[in-house]
Coordinates of C-alpha atoms in Angstrom, one line a residue:
Chain A
M1 CA -4.7 29.8 -28.7
D2 CA -1.3 28.9 -27.9
D3 CA -2.7 27.2 -25.0
E4 CA -5.5 25.5 -27.4
L5 CA -2.5 24.7 -29.9
R6 CA -0.2 23.0 -26.4
R7 CA -3.7 21.2 -25.3
R8 CA -4.1 19.5 -28.9
R9 CA -0.2 18.5 -29.0
S10 CA -0.4 17.8 -25.3
R11 CA -3.0 15.2 -25.9
F12 CA -0.7 13.6 -29.3
L13 CA 1.6 13.4 -27.4
S14 CA -0.5 10.6 -24.7
L15 CA -2.0 8.8 -27.9
P16 CA 0.6 5.8 -28.3
A17 CA 0.7 5.4 -25.1
I18 CA -2.7 4.8 -24.3
L19 CA -3.1 2.6 -27.7
V20 CA -0.6 0.6 -26.8
V21 CA -1.7 0.8 -23.2
A22 CA -5.5 0.0 -24.4
V23 CA -5.1 -2.5 -26.2
V24 CA -2.3 -4.9 -24.0
T25 CA -4.2 -4.6 -20.9
Q26 CA -7.8 -2.8 -21.1
A27 CA -9.6 -4.3 -24.5
P28 CA -8.4 -8.0 -23.6
I29 CA -9.6 -7.7 -19.7
L30 CA -13.0 -6.5 -21.3
A31 CA -12.9 -9.6 -23.6
T32 CA -11.6 -12.2 -20.8
L33 CA -14.8 -10.6 -19.2
G34 CA -17.0 -11.7 -22.7
L35 CA -14.9 -15.1 -22.4
S36 CA -15.6 -16.3 -19.1
L37 CA -19.9 -16.6 -19.7
I38 CA -19.2 -18.7 -23.1
R39 CA -18.3 -22.9 -23.4
W40 CA -14.9 -23.3 -25.7
I41 CA -12.8 -25.9 -25.4
V42 CA -10.8 -26.0 -28.0
I43 CA -9.6 -29.6 -27.9
R44 CA -13.7 -30.4 -28.1
P45 CA -14.3 -29.4 -30.9
D46 CA -17.1 -30.8 -31.6
L47 CA -18.7 -28.6 -28.2
G48 CA -18.5 -25.6 -30.7
I49 CA -18.9 -22.7 -29.3
T50 CA -21.7 -21.8 -27.1
F51 CA -22.4 -18.8 -24.7
I52 CA -23.4 -19.9 -21.5
G53 CA -24.3 -16.6 -18.7
L54 CA -22.7 -17.5 -15.8
D55 CA -22.2 -21.4 -15.3
N56 CA -18.3 -20.7 -16.0
Y57 CA -19.0 -19.5 -12.2
A58 CA -21.6 -21.1 -10.5
E59 CA -19.4 -24.4 -11.3
L60 CA -16.6 -22.8 -10.5
F61 CA -17.8 -21.7 -7.0
S62 CA -19.3 -25.4 -6.2
S63 CA -16.1 -26.6 -6.9
R64 CA -13.3 -27.9 -4.2
D65 CA -10.2 -27.0 -5.9
F66 CA -11.0 -23.1 -6.4
Y67 CA -11.9 -22.7 -2.9
E68 CA -8.5 -24.8 -1.8
V69 CA -6.9 -22.9 -4.6
V70 CA -8.0 -19.0 -3.3
L71 CA -6.9 -20.1 0.6
N72 CA -4.0 -20.9 -0.8
T73 CA -3.6 -17.4 -2.0
V74 CA -4.2 -15.7 1.0
V75 CA -2.1 -18.4 3.2
I76 CA 0.2 -17.4 0.8
T77 CA 0.3 -13.6 0.1
V78 CA -0.8 -12.1 4.4
V79 CA 2.1 -15.1 5.6
S80 CA 4.6 -13.5 3.4
L81 CA 3.5 -9.9 3.8
A82 CA 3.7 -10.8 7.9
V83 CA 6.6 -12.0 7.9
C84 CA 8.8 -9.4 4.9
T85 CA 7.1 -6.7 6.9
A86 CA 8.5 -7.6 10.8
L87 CA 12.4 -8.9 8.0
G88 CA 12.3 -5.4 6.7
I89 CA 12.6 -3.8 10.3
L90 CA 14.9 -5.6 11.7
F91 CA 17.0 -5.6 9.1
G92 CA 16.5 -2.8 7.3
L93 CA 17.4 -1.2 11.4
M94 CA 20.5 -3.4 11.2
L95 CA 21.0 -2.5 8.9
N96 CA 20.5 2.0 9.4
H97 CA 24.1 1.7 10.6
D98 CA 28.3 2.2 9.8
F99 CA 29.6 -0.9 10.6
P100 CA 32.6 -2.6 8.6
G101 CA 31.4 -4.3 5.1
V102 CA 28.4 -2.4 5.7
N103 CA 27.8 -1.9 1.9
I104 CA 28.5 -5.5 1.1
V105 CA 26.1 -6.7 3.8
R106 CA 23.7 -5.4 2.4
T107 CA 23.9 -6.6 -1.1
L108 CA 24.4 -10.2 0.0
I109 CA 20.5 -9.1 1.6
I110 CA 19.4 -7.2 -1.3
S111 CA 20.3 -9.6 -4.1
P112 CA 18.0 -12.3 -4.6
F113 CA 15.4 -10.1 -5.4
F114 CA 16.7 -9.1 -8.8
V115 CA 17.5 -13.0 -9.6
M116 CA 14.1 -14.7 -11.7
D117 CA 11.8 -16.5 -10.8
A118 CA 13.4 -18.9 -13.6
V119 CA 16.5 -19.7 -11.9
A120 CA 15.7 -18.5 -7.8
G121 CA 12.5 -21.7 -8.1
I122 CA 15.4 -24.4 -10.7
V123 CA 18.4 -23.4 -7.7
W124 CA 16.6 -23.7 -4.4
R125 CA 15.3 -26.6 -6.3
T126 CA 17.5 -28.5 -6.9
M127 CA 21.1 -28.3 -5.2
L128 CA 19.6 -26.5 -1.5
L129 CA 15.7 -28.5 -1.4
N130 CA 16.0 -31.7 -3.3
S131 CA 16.0 -35.3 -0.8
S132 CA 18.3 -37.2 -2.5
F133 CA 21.1 -34.8 -3.7
G134 CA 20.8 -31.3 -2.2
W135 CA 21.5 -30.0 1.0
N136 CA 18.5 -31.2 2.6
G137 CA 19.2 -34.6 1.8
Y138 CA 22.5 -33.9 2.8
F139 CA 22.1 -32.0 6.3
A140 CA 19.6 -34.9 6.6
S141 CA 21.8 -37.8 6.2
L142 CA 24.1 -35.9 8.6
L143 CA 21.5 -35.7 11.9
G144 CA 20.7 -39.1 10.6
V145 CA 17.0 -38.2 10.0
G146 CA 14.5 -38.1 7.6
P147 CA 14.3 -35.4 4.8
F148 CA 12.0 -32.8 5.0
D149 CA 9.6 -32.9 2.6
F150 CA 9.4 -29.7 0.9
F151 CA 7.9 -30.8 -2.0
G152 CA 5.3 -33.1 -0.8
V153 CA 3.0 -32.7 2.5
H154 CA 4.7 -29.0 2.8
S155 CA 5.1 -27.5 -0.2
L156 CA 2.4 -24.1 0.0
L157 CA 5.3 -23.8 3.3
T158 CA 8.3 -24.4 0.4
I159 CA 6.8 -21.8 -1.7
T160 CA 5.2 -19.6 0.8
V161 CA 9.6 -19.6 2.0
L162 CA 11.1 -18.4 -1.1
I163 CA 8.9 -16.1 -2.0
V164 CA 9.7 -14.0 2.3
W165 CA 13.5 -15.5 0.0
Q166 CA 12.4 -13.3 -3.4
W167 CA 10.9 -10.2 -1.9
T168 CA 12.7 -8.9 1.2
P169 CA 14.7 -7.3 0.0
F170 CA 12.1 -5.3 -1.7
F171 CA 11.1 -4.3 2.0
V172 CA 14.6 -3.4 3.7
L173 CA 15.6 -1.3 0.2
I174 CA 12.5 0.4 1.5
L175 CA 12.8 1.0 5.3
L176 CA 16.0 1.1 4.8
A177 CA 15.5 4.3 3.0
G178 CA 13.1 5.1 5.4
F179 CA 15.1 4.7 8.8
Q180 CA 17.3 6.7 6.8
N181 CA 15.3 9.7 6.3
I182 CA 14.0 10.2 9.7
P183 CA 15.6 13.6 11.1
P184 CA 18.2 12.9 14.0
E185 CA 16.8 15.9 16.1
I186 CA 14.1 13.5 17.0
L187 CA 15.9 10.1 18.5
D188 CA 18.1 12.5 20.4
S189 CA 15.3 14.5 21.8
A190 CA 14.3 11.1 23.3
R191 CA 17.0 9.5 24.0
V192 CA 17.5 13.0 26.0
D193 CA 13.6 11.8 27.5
G194 CA 16.3 8.3 27.9
I195 CA 13.3 6.1 26.3
G196 CA 14.4 2.8 25.6
W197 CA 15.3 1.1 22.5
L198 CA 11.8 -1.0 21.7
K199 CA 10.0 2.7 23.1
E200 CA 12.1 4.6 20.4
L201 CA 11.5 2.0 18.2
V202 CA 7.5 1.7 18.5
F203 CA 6.4 5.2 19.5
I204 CA 9.2 6.9 17.4
R205 CA 10.7 5.2 14.8
L206 CA 7.8 2.8 13.4
P207 CA 5.3 5.5 13.1
V208 CA 7.1 8.1 11.4
I209 CA 8.5 5.7 8.5
M210 CA 5.3 4.6 7.8
N211 CA 4.6 6.1 5.2
H212 CA 7.6 3.8 3.9
I213 CA 5.9 0.7 5.5
E214 CA 2.9 1.6 3.4
V215 CA 4.5 2.0 0.1
A216 CA 6.5 -1.4 1.0
V217 CA 2.9 -3.6 1.9
L218 CA 0.8 -2.7 -1.3
L219 CA 3.6 -2.6 -4.0
G220 CA 4.7 -6.2 -2.4
L221 CA 0.6 -6.8 -2.2
I222 CA 0.3 -6.6 -5.7
F223 CA 3.3 -8.5 -7.0
V224 CA 2.6 -11.6 -5.1
L225 CA -1.0 -11.5 -5.9
K226 CA 0.5 -12.3 -9.2
A227 CA 3.5 -14.8 -8.4
F228 CA 3.6 -17.0 -11.2
G229 CA 7.3 -18.4 -12.0
L230 CA 8.0 -19.6 -8.6
I231 CA 5.8 -22.3 -8.4
F232 CA 5.6 -22.9 -12.2
V233 CA 9.2 -24.2 -11.5
T234 CA 9.7 -25.5 -8.1
T235 CA 5.7 -27.9 -7.0
R236 CA 3.5 -27.1 -10.3
G237 CA 0.2 -26.0 -7.9
G238 CA 1.1 -29.6 -6.3
P239 CA 0.2 -31.8 -4.6
G240 CA -2.8 -31.9 -6.8
Y241 CA -3.9 -28.4 -5.9
S242 CA -1.7 -27.8 -1.8
S243 CA 0.3 -25.1 -3.6
A244 CA -1.4 -23.4 -6.5
N245 CA -2.7 -19.6 -6.0
L246 CA -5.6 -18.2 -9.1
P247 CA -2.4 -17.5 -11.0
Y248 CA -1.7 -21.0 -11.5
Y249 CA -4.6 -21.5 -11.5
V250 CA -5.7 -19.7 -14.5
Y251 CA -2.7 -20.9 -16.9
K252 CA -3.3 -24.7 -15.5
T253 CA -7.0 -23.7 -16.4
A254 CA -6.5 -22.2 -19.8
F255 CA -3.6 -23.8 -21.3
L256 CA -2.6 -27.5 -20.0
G257 CA -7.3 -27.8 -20.4
W258 CA -7.8 -25.3 -23.0
D259 CA -11.2 -24.4 -21.3
V260 CA -11.2 -20.7 -22.6
G261 CA -14.8 -19.9 -20.3
H262 CA -13.7 -21.1 -17.1
A263 CA -9.7 -20.2 -17.8
A264 CA -11.3 -16.5 -18.0
A265 CA -14.1 -16.7 -15.5
V266 CA -11.0 -17.5 -13.1
A267 CA -9.5 -14.8 -14.6
V268 CA -12.5 -12.3 -13.2
V269 CA -12.3 -13.4 -10.1
T270 CA -8.9 -13.6 -9.6
V271 CA -9.1 -9.5 -10.3
A272 CA -11.6 -8.7 -8.7
I273 CA -9.8 -10.6 -5.5
T274 CA -7.4 -8.7 -6.2
L275 CA -9.1 -5.4 -6.6
I276 CA -10.7 -5.6 -3.2
A277 CA -7.8 -6.7 -1.2
I278 CA -5.5 -3.5 -3.0
V279 CA -9.1 -1.4 -2.1
A280 CA -9.7 -2.5 1.5
L281 CA -5.8 -2.8 2.7
F282 CA -5.7 1.0 1.2
R283 CA -8.5 2.4 2.8
W284 CA -7.3 0.6 6.3
F285 CA -4.3 3.0 5.7
R286 CA -6.1 6.0 5.2
R287 CA -7.7 5.8 8.0
R288 CA -5.2 4.6 10.1
I289 CA -4.0 8.2 8.9
V290 CA -7.2 10.2 9.9
E291 CA -8.0 8.5 13.3
A292 CA -4.4 9.8 14.2
A293 CA -4.6 13.4 12.5
Chain B
M1 CA 31.4 -0.5 32.1
V2 CA 29.0 0.4 30.3
H3 CA 30.9 0.9 27.4
R4 CA 32.3 -2.3 26.9
A5 CA 29.4 -3.8 27.6
R6 CA 27.6 -1.5 24.8
A7 CA 30.4 -2.1 22.4
R8 CA 30.1 -6.0 22.4
R9 CA 26.7 -5.2 21.7
R10 CA 27.7 -3.7 18.4
T11 CA 30.5 -6.4 17.8
L12 CA 27.2 -9.4 18.5
G13 CA 25.3 -7.6 16.0
I14 CA 27.9 -7.2 13.9
V15 CA 28.9 -10.9 13.7
L16 CA 24.8 -11.2 13.6
I17 CA 23.8 -9.2 10.2
W18 CA 27.4 -10.8 8.9
I19 CA 25.7 -13.9 8.8
I20 CA 22.2 -13.3 8.2
A21 CA 23.5 -12.0 4.8
I22 CA 25.6 -14.8 4.1
L23 CA 22.5 -17.4 4.7
W24 CA 20.7 -14.9 3.0
S25 CA 22.5 -15.7 -0.4
F26 CA 23.6 -18.6 0.0
P27 CA 21.2 -20.2 -3.3
L28 CA 22.7 -17.4 -5.4
L29 CA 26.9 -17.8 -3.7
Y30 CA 26.9 -21.6 -3.6
M31 CA 25.2 -21.0 -7.7
L32 CA 28.3 -19.4 -8.0
L33 CA 30.6 -21.3 -6.3
T34 CA 29.5 -24.4 -8.1
S35 CA 29.8 -23.1 -11.6
F36 CA 33.5 -23.4 -11.3
K37 CA 33.3 -26.7 -10.2
G38 CA 33.4 -30.1 -12.8
E39 CA 30.5 -31.6 -13.2
A40 CA 32.4 -35.2 -11.0
D41 CA 32.8 -33.0 -8.3
V42 CA 30.0 -31.4 -8.6
L43 CA 27.7 -34.0 -5.7
P44 CA 28.3 -34.9 -2.5
P45 CA 27.3 -31.3 -1.3
S46 CA 30.1 -29.0 -0.5
L47 CA 32.0 -25.8 -0.2
W48 CA 35.1 -26.4 -1.6
I49 CA 36.4 -26.4 -4.9
H50 CA 39.3 -29.3 -5.5
H51 CA 39.6 -28.6 -9.4
P52 CA 38.2 -24.9 -10.0
T53 CA 37.2 -25.1 -14.1
L54 CA 35.7 -22.3 -16.3
E55 CA 34.6 -25.3 -18.5
N56 CA 31.5 -24.7 -17.9
Y57 CA 31.2 -21.5 -19.4
A58 CA 33.4 -22.2 -21.5
A59 CA 30.2 -25.3 -22.8
V60 CA 27.2 -23.3 -22.7
L61 CA 28.4 -20.6 -24.6
R62 CA 28.7 -22.8 -27.3
Q63 CA 25.3 -23.8 -27.2
E64 CA 21.3 -23.1 -27.8
F65 CA 21.9 -21.5 -24.9
V66 CA 23.4 -17.9 -26.1
R67 CA 20.3 -18.0 -28.7
Y68 CA 17.8 -17.6 -25.8
F69 CA 19.9 -14.7 -24.6
L70 CA 19.6 -13.2 -27.1
N71 CA 15.9 -13.0 -27.1
S72 CA 16.1 -11.8 -24.2
A73 CA 18.9 -8.3 -24.9
V74 CA 16.3 -7.5 -28.1
V75 CA 13.7 -8.0 -26.8
S76 CA 14.7 -5.8 -23.3
L77 CA 17.3 -3.5 -24.8
S78 CA 13.5 -3.1 -27.6
T79 CA 11.0 -2.7 -24.8
V80 CA 12.1 -0.4 -22.8
A81 CA 13.6 1.7 -25.0
A82 CA 9.6 1.9 -26.5
C83 CA 8.6 2.2 -22.9
L84 CA 11.1 5.4 -22.5
A85 CA 9.2 6.7 -25.5
F86 CA 6.1 6.9 -24.9
G87 CA 5.9 7.1 -21.1
V88 CA 8.6 9.6 -21.3
P89 CA 6.4 12.6 -22.7
V90 CA 2.8 11.4 -20.4
A91 CA 4.9 12.2 -17.7
Y92 CA 5.1 15.7 -19.7
V93 CA 2.4 15.9 -20.1
V94 CA 0.8 15.6 -16.9
V95 CA 3.0 16.8 -14.9
F96 CA 3.7 20.0 -17.1
G97 CA 1.1 20.1 -19.5
K98 CA -2.7 22.4 -19.8
L99 CA -4.7 19.6 -19.9
K100 CA -7.8 20.0 -18.4
N101 CA -8.3 16.0 -17.5
S102 CA -4.5 15.8 -15.9
D103 CA -4.9 13.7 -12.9
N104 CA -7.4 11.6 -14.9
L105 CA -5.4 10.1 -17.4
F106 CA -2.2 9.8 -15.4
F107 CA -4.8 7.7 -12.9
W108 CA -6.1 5.2 -16.1
F109 CA -2.9 4.9 -16.1
L110 CA -2.5 4.0 -12.7
T111 CA -4.8 1.6 -12.3
A112 CA -3.7 -0.5 -15.0
T113 CA -0.2 -1.2 -13.5
L114 CA -2.8 -3.2 -10.7
F115 CA -4.4 -5.5 -13.3
P116 CA -2.2 -9.1 -13.0
P117 CA -1.0 -10.7 -16.0
V118 CA -3.5 -13.5 -15.7
A119 CA -6.5 -10.3 -16.4
V120 CA -5.9 -10.6 -20.3
I121 CA -3.3 -13.7 -21.3
V122 CA -6.8 -15.6 -22.8
P123 CA -7.9 -13.3 -24.9
V124 CA -3.8 -12.1 -25.8
F125 CA -3.0 -15.4 -26.3
L126 CA -6.6 -15.3 -28.7
L127 CA -5.2 -12.5 -30.2
F128 CA -2.1 -13.2 -30.7
R129 CA -2.3 -16.6 -32.2
F130 CA -5.2 -15.2 -34.5
A131 CA -2.7 -12.4 -35.4
G132 CA 0.4 -14.3 -36.0
L133 CA 2.1 -12.7 -33.5
L134 CA 3.1 -16.1 -31.4
D135 CA 6.5 -17.6 -30.6
T136 CA 7.3 -13.6 -31.9
L137 CA 10.0 -10.7 -30.9
G138 CA 7.1 -8.4 -31.6
G139 CA 4.7 -10.1 -29.7
L140 CA 6.5 -9.9 -26.3
I141 CA 8.0 -6.6 -26.6
L142 CA 4.2 -5.8 -27.5
I143 CA 2.5 -7.6 -24.4
Y144 CA 5.9 -6.0 -22.0
S145 CA 5.6 -2.7 -22.9
G146 CA 2.0 -2.3 -22.7
F147 CA 2.6 -3.8 -18.8
N148 CA 5.8 -1.4 -18.4
I149 CA 4.1 1.8 -19.7
P150 CA 2.5 2.6 -17.1
I151 CA 4.9 1.9 -14.0
V152 CA 7.4 3.9 -16.5
I153 CA 4.8 7.6 -16.7
W154 CA 4.0 6.8 -12.6
M155 CA 8.2 6.5 -11.4
T156 CA 9.0 9.3 -14.5
R157 CA 6.1 12.0 -13.1
S158 CA 7.1 12.3 -9.5
F159 CA 11.1 12.5 -11.1
L160 CA 9.3 15.6 -12.9
L161 CA 7.8 17.2 -9.9
D162 CA 10.8 17.3 -8.5
V163 CA 11.8 19.9 -11.4
P164 CA 11.5 23.6 -10.4
R165 CA 8.8 24.8 -12.8
E166 CA 10.1 28.3 -12.5
I167 CA 13.0 26.9 -14.9
L168 CA 10.4 25.8 -17.6
E169 CA 8.7 29.0 -17.4
S170 CA 12.0 31.1 -17.5
A171 CA 12.5 28.4 -20.6
D172 CA 9.1 30.2 -21.9
I173 CA 10.2 34.0 -21.8
D174 CA 14.0 32.9 -23.0
G175 CA 11.2 32.0 -26.6
S176 CA 12.1 28.6 -26.9
S177 CA 9.9 26.7 -27.9
R178 CA 8.3 23.4 -25.2
L179 CA 9.9 20.7 -27.3
R180 CA 13.2 23.0 -26.7
S181 CA 12.6 23.4 -23.1
F182 CA 11.7 19.5 -22.7
L183 CA 14.5 17.9 -24.6
F184 CA 17.0 20.8 -22.9
V185 CA 16.0 22.1 -19.6
V186 CA 13.9 19.0 -19.1
L187 CA 15.6 15.7 -19.7
P188 CA 18.8 16.6 -18.0
L189 CA 17.1 17.8 -15.0
A190 CA 15.7 14.7 -14.5
R191 CA 18.2 12.2 -15.8
Q192 CA 19.4 9.8 -13.0
G193 CA 15.6 9.4 -11.9
I194 CA 15.0 8.8 -16.2
V195 CA 17.2 6.2 -16.6
S196 CA 16.6 4.6 -13.4
T197 CA 13.1 3.3 -14.3
G198 CA 14.6 2.3 -17.7
L199 CA 16.7 -0.2 -15.7
L200 CA 13.7 -0.8 -13.6
V201 CA 11.4 -1.2 -16.3
F202 CA 14.2 -4.2 -17.8
I203 CA 15.1 -6.3 -15.3
F204 CA 10.9 -6.5 -15.2
V205 CA 11.6 -7.3 -18.6
W206 CA 14.7 -9.6 -18.6
N207 CA 13.1 -11.7 -14.9
E208 CA 9.5 -11.0 -16.5
F209 CA 7.9 -15.7 -16.2
F210 CA 4.4 -15.3 -17.1
F211 CA 4.2 -14.0 -20.7
S212 CA 6.8 -15.6 -21.8
I213 CA 6.2 -19.0 -21.5
N214 CA 2.4 -18.8 -21.9
L215 CA 3.5 -17.2 -25.4
T216 CA 6.6 -18.3 -26.4
Y217 CA 7.8 -21.5 -27.4
V218 CA 11.3 -21.9 -29.8
S219 CA 12.5 -18.9 -31.8
A220 CA 11.4 -15.6 -29.6
A221 CA 11.5 -17.6 -26.2
P222 CA 14.0 -16.0 -24.3
V223 CA 16.4 -16.9 -20.9
P224 CA 13.2 -17.6 -18.1
V225 CA 11.7 -20.4 -20.8
Y226 CA 14.9 -21.7 -21.3
M227 CA 15.8 -21.9 -18.1
A228 CA 12.4 -23.9 -17.4
S229 CA 12.8 -26.7 -20.1
F230 CA 16.4 -27.0 -18.1
M231 CA 15.2 -30.6 -16.7
T232 CA 19.2 -32.7 -15.2
Q233 CA 18.6 -35.6 -14.2
E234 CA 19.2 -35.6 -10.3
G235 CA 23.0 -34.6 -10.4
L236 CA 24.0 -34.6 -13.5
F237 CA 25.2 -31.3 -15.9
W238 CA 24.6 -29.4 -12.3
A239 CA 27.7 -27.3 -13.1
K240 CA 25.9 -26.1 -16.2
L241 CA 23.5 -25.2 -14.5
C242 CA 25.2 -23.1 -12.8
A243 CA 27.4 -21.7 -15.1
I244 CA 24.0 -20.6 -16.8
S245 CA 22.2 -18.8 -14.0
T246 CA 25.3 -16.4 -13.4
L247 CA 25.1 -14.9 -16.9
V248 CA 21.4 -15.3 -16.4
V249 CA 21.1 -13.1 -13.0
L250 CA 24.9 -11.1 -13.6
P251 CA 22.9 -8.3 -16.3
P252 CA 19.7 -8.0 -14.2
M253 CA 22.0 -7.9 -10.7
V254 CA 24.4 -4.7 -11.9
L255 CA 22.1 -2.8 -13.4
G256 CA 19.9 -2.3 -10.1
W257 CA 23.4 -2.5 -7.9
L258 CA 24.0 0.7 -10.0
A259 CA 20.3 1.6 -9.4
Q260 CA 18.6 0.7 -6.6
R261 CA 18.6 4.0 -4.1
S262 CA 17.2 6.5 -7.0
L263 CA 14.4 2.6 -7.6
V264 CA 13.7 3.2 -4.6
K265 CA 13.4 7.6 -5.2
G266 CA 10.7 7.1 -7.3
L267 CA 9.0 4.2 -5.6
T268 CA 8.6 5.9 -2.3
M269 CA 8.3 9.4 -3.2
G270 CA 5.9 8.4 -6.2
A271 CA 4.0 6.8 -3.4
V272 CA 3.6 9.6 -0.8
K273 CA 2.9 12.8 -3.1
G274 CA -0.2 10.8 -4.9

């Protein structure tokens, strides 16, 4: 009796949260699936709203822009996560010592993570990378060369660099905690055995903090895949689609082209790619653990 | 001899990490520095402030910027309150409750964090338009709550797992009700974790860009929308832009700095314990 009452109360306690999350995330995802099957261009009311089955997807998979955007998304994600992991390990190792000002140094390195996309993008775009008035132009004229073309041919690189700048701090936070958690006895016994610094890192430290690396990469993947603000504020996905990722493509189709069905189809594909990437990465991590066991 | 070589290597490493730290945060340091320059001194770029001034801050605090700042504050604080009020009880139920399917409940919430915002934006926009929620603070609070409640549940769960079960059981024997033991036994023990979860949600919401740019225009627009529309002519108003940016990044930076240790704990524990 008591248990039954408690169970009912438990259900009652979780109801509000379930309701809000269902209304805001789960139901709209189903609606997105439905919308991806219709043609509805808001700024062309004369065309009406019609059911067209999988035509939006067919159109999508035959468009070159789409493949360019998918490729950009993959490049941004893979490159930035790899660089973030490497730098996270490097900075984490360096910060795992006691030295004068270590707290200040850590705070300085971590701070970009807490800066909103809108500010990060605008500061980089105007004061640093601007080819005539920013530091970019300043150094170019100092060296007597042309300024680096951050927003033209190299726009994808620019976006990747900004994401690395923003997300490395997150990796440092997590990996540093991992390094600090390593029991000193493990390292002591390794030192008695007299193994070198690099061997110690590769064979002892990194395997021990593997869980932390996995957490950082998985969460990083989720966040980098939905990067939007930095692109919006700096390159607007351009020139053309050269620096657009999937979220930006959805935004452009939905709110600049007002093509509801097409935008929904891209959103569905984005979700599919996101889930596949997360599951694949997760499986890979699990298998590594099974093999190690 | 060996000692001296090691000492020298150590000094070199310290100098190196200091240089890296200053370069890494240079965009922010330079932003802070420029905010104290007069508009006439902004160009060409230099690290020297010829005539330090507070006029930029005085100017922007009189502008419409204040309204956007208040919108951000209202939306962020309300979302944090809603997320904690709705999310913490669920985490409690998942950890201490007697539900048979509490794991399923937990994973249902967890999957919601995996979906990118673009997955919902089109229907949410249409829904908001027909329900009159476009460009309202309430609409933003609703969408942010939905996306952050799962994060609260995830992190709070890992902090609650740290609370020894025996404490709760002995409270049961004392005859105190579950509600009382939740409020007076469990919450105080998990307080630090819950507070830092709230800070994390505040930071996420304060900085959020995608929903705010697509669902608000003028009256409910928070700071990121204002920043995105802050189109300066080349080299004009950069000092004021920097003053605004500094004010805007200050709250999340301070809160993040306060919460960093428990944030890492909550994030890694939740994932390591699965």
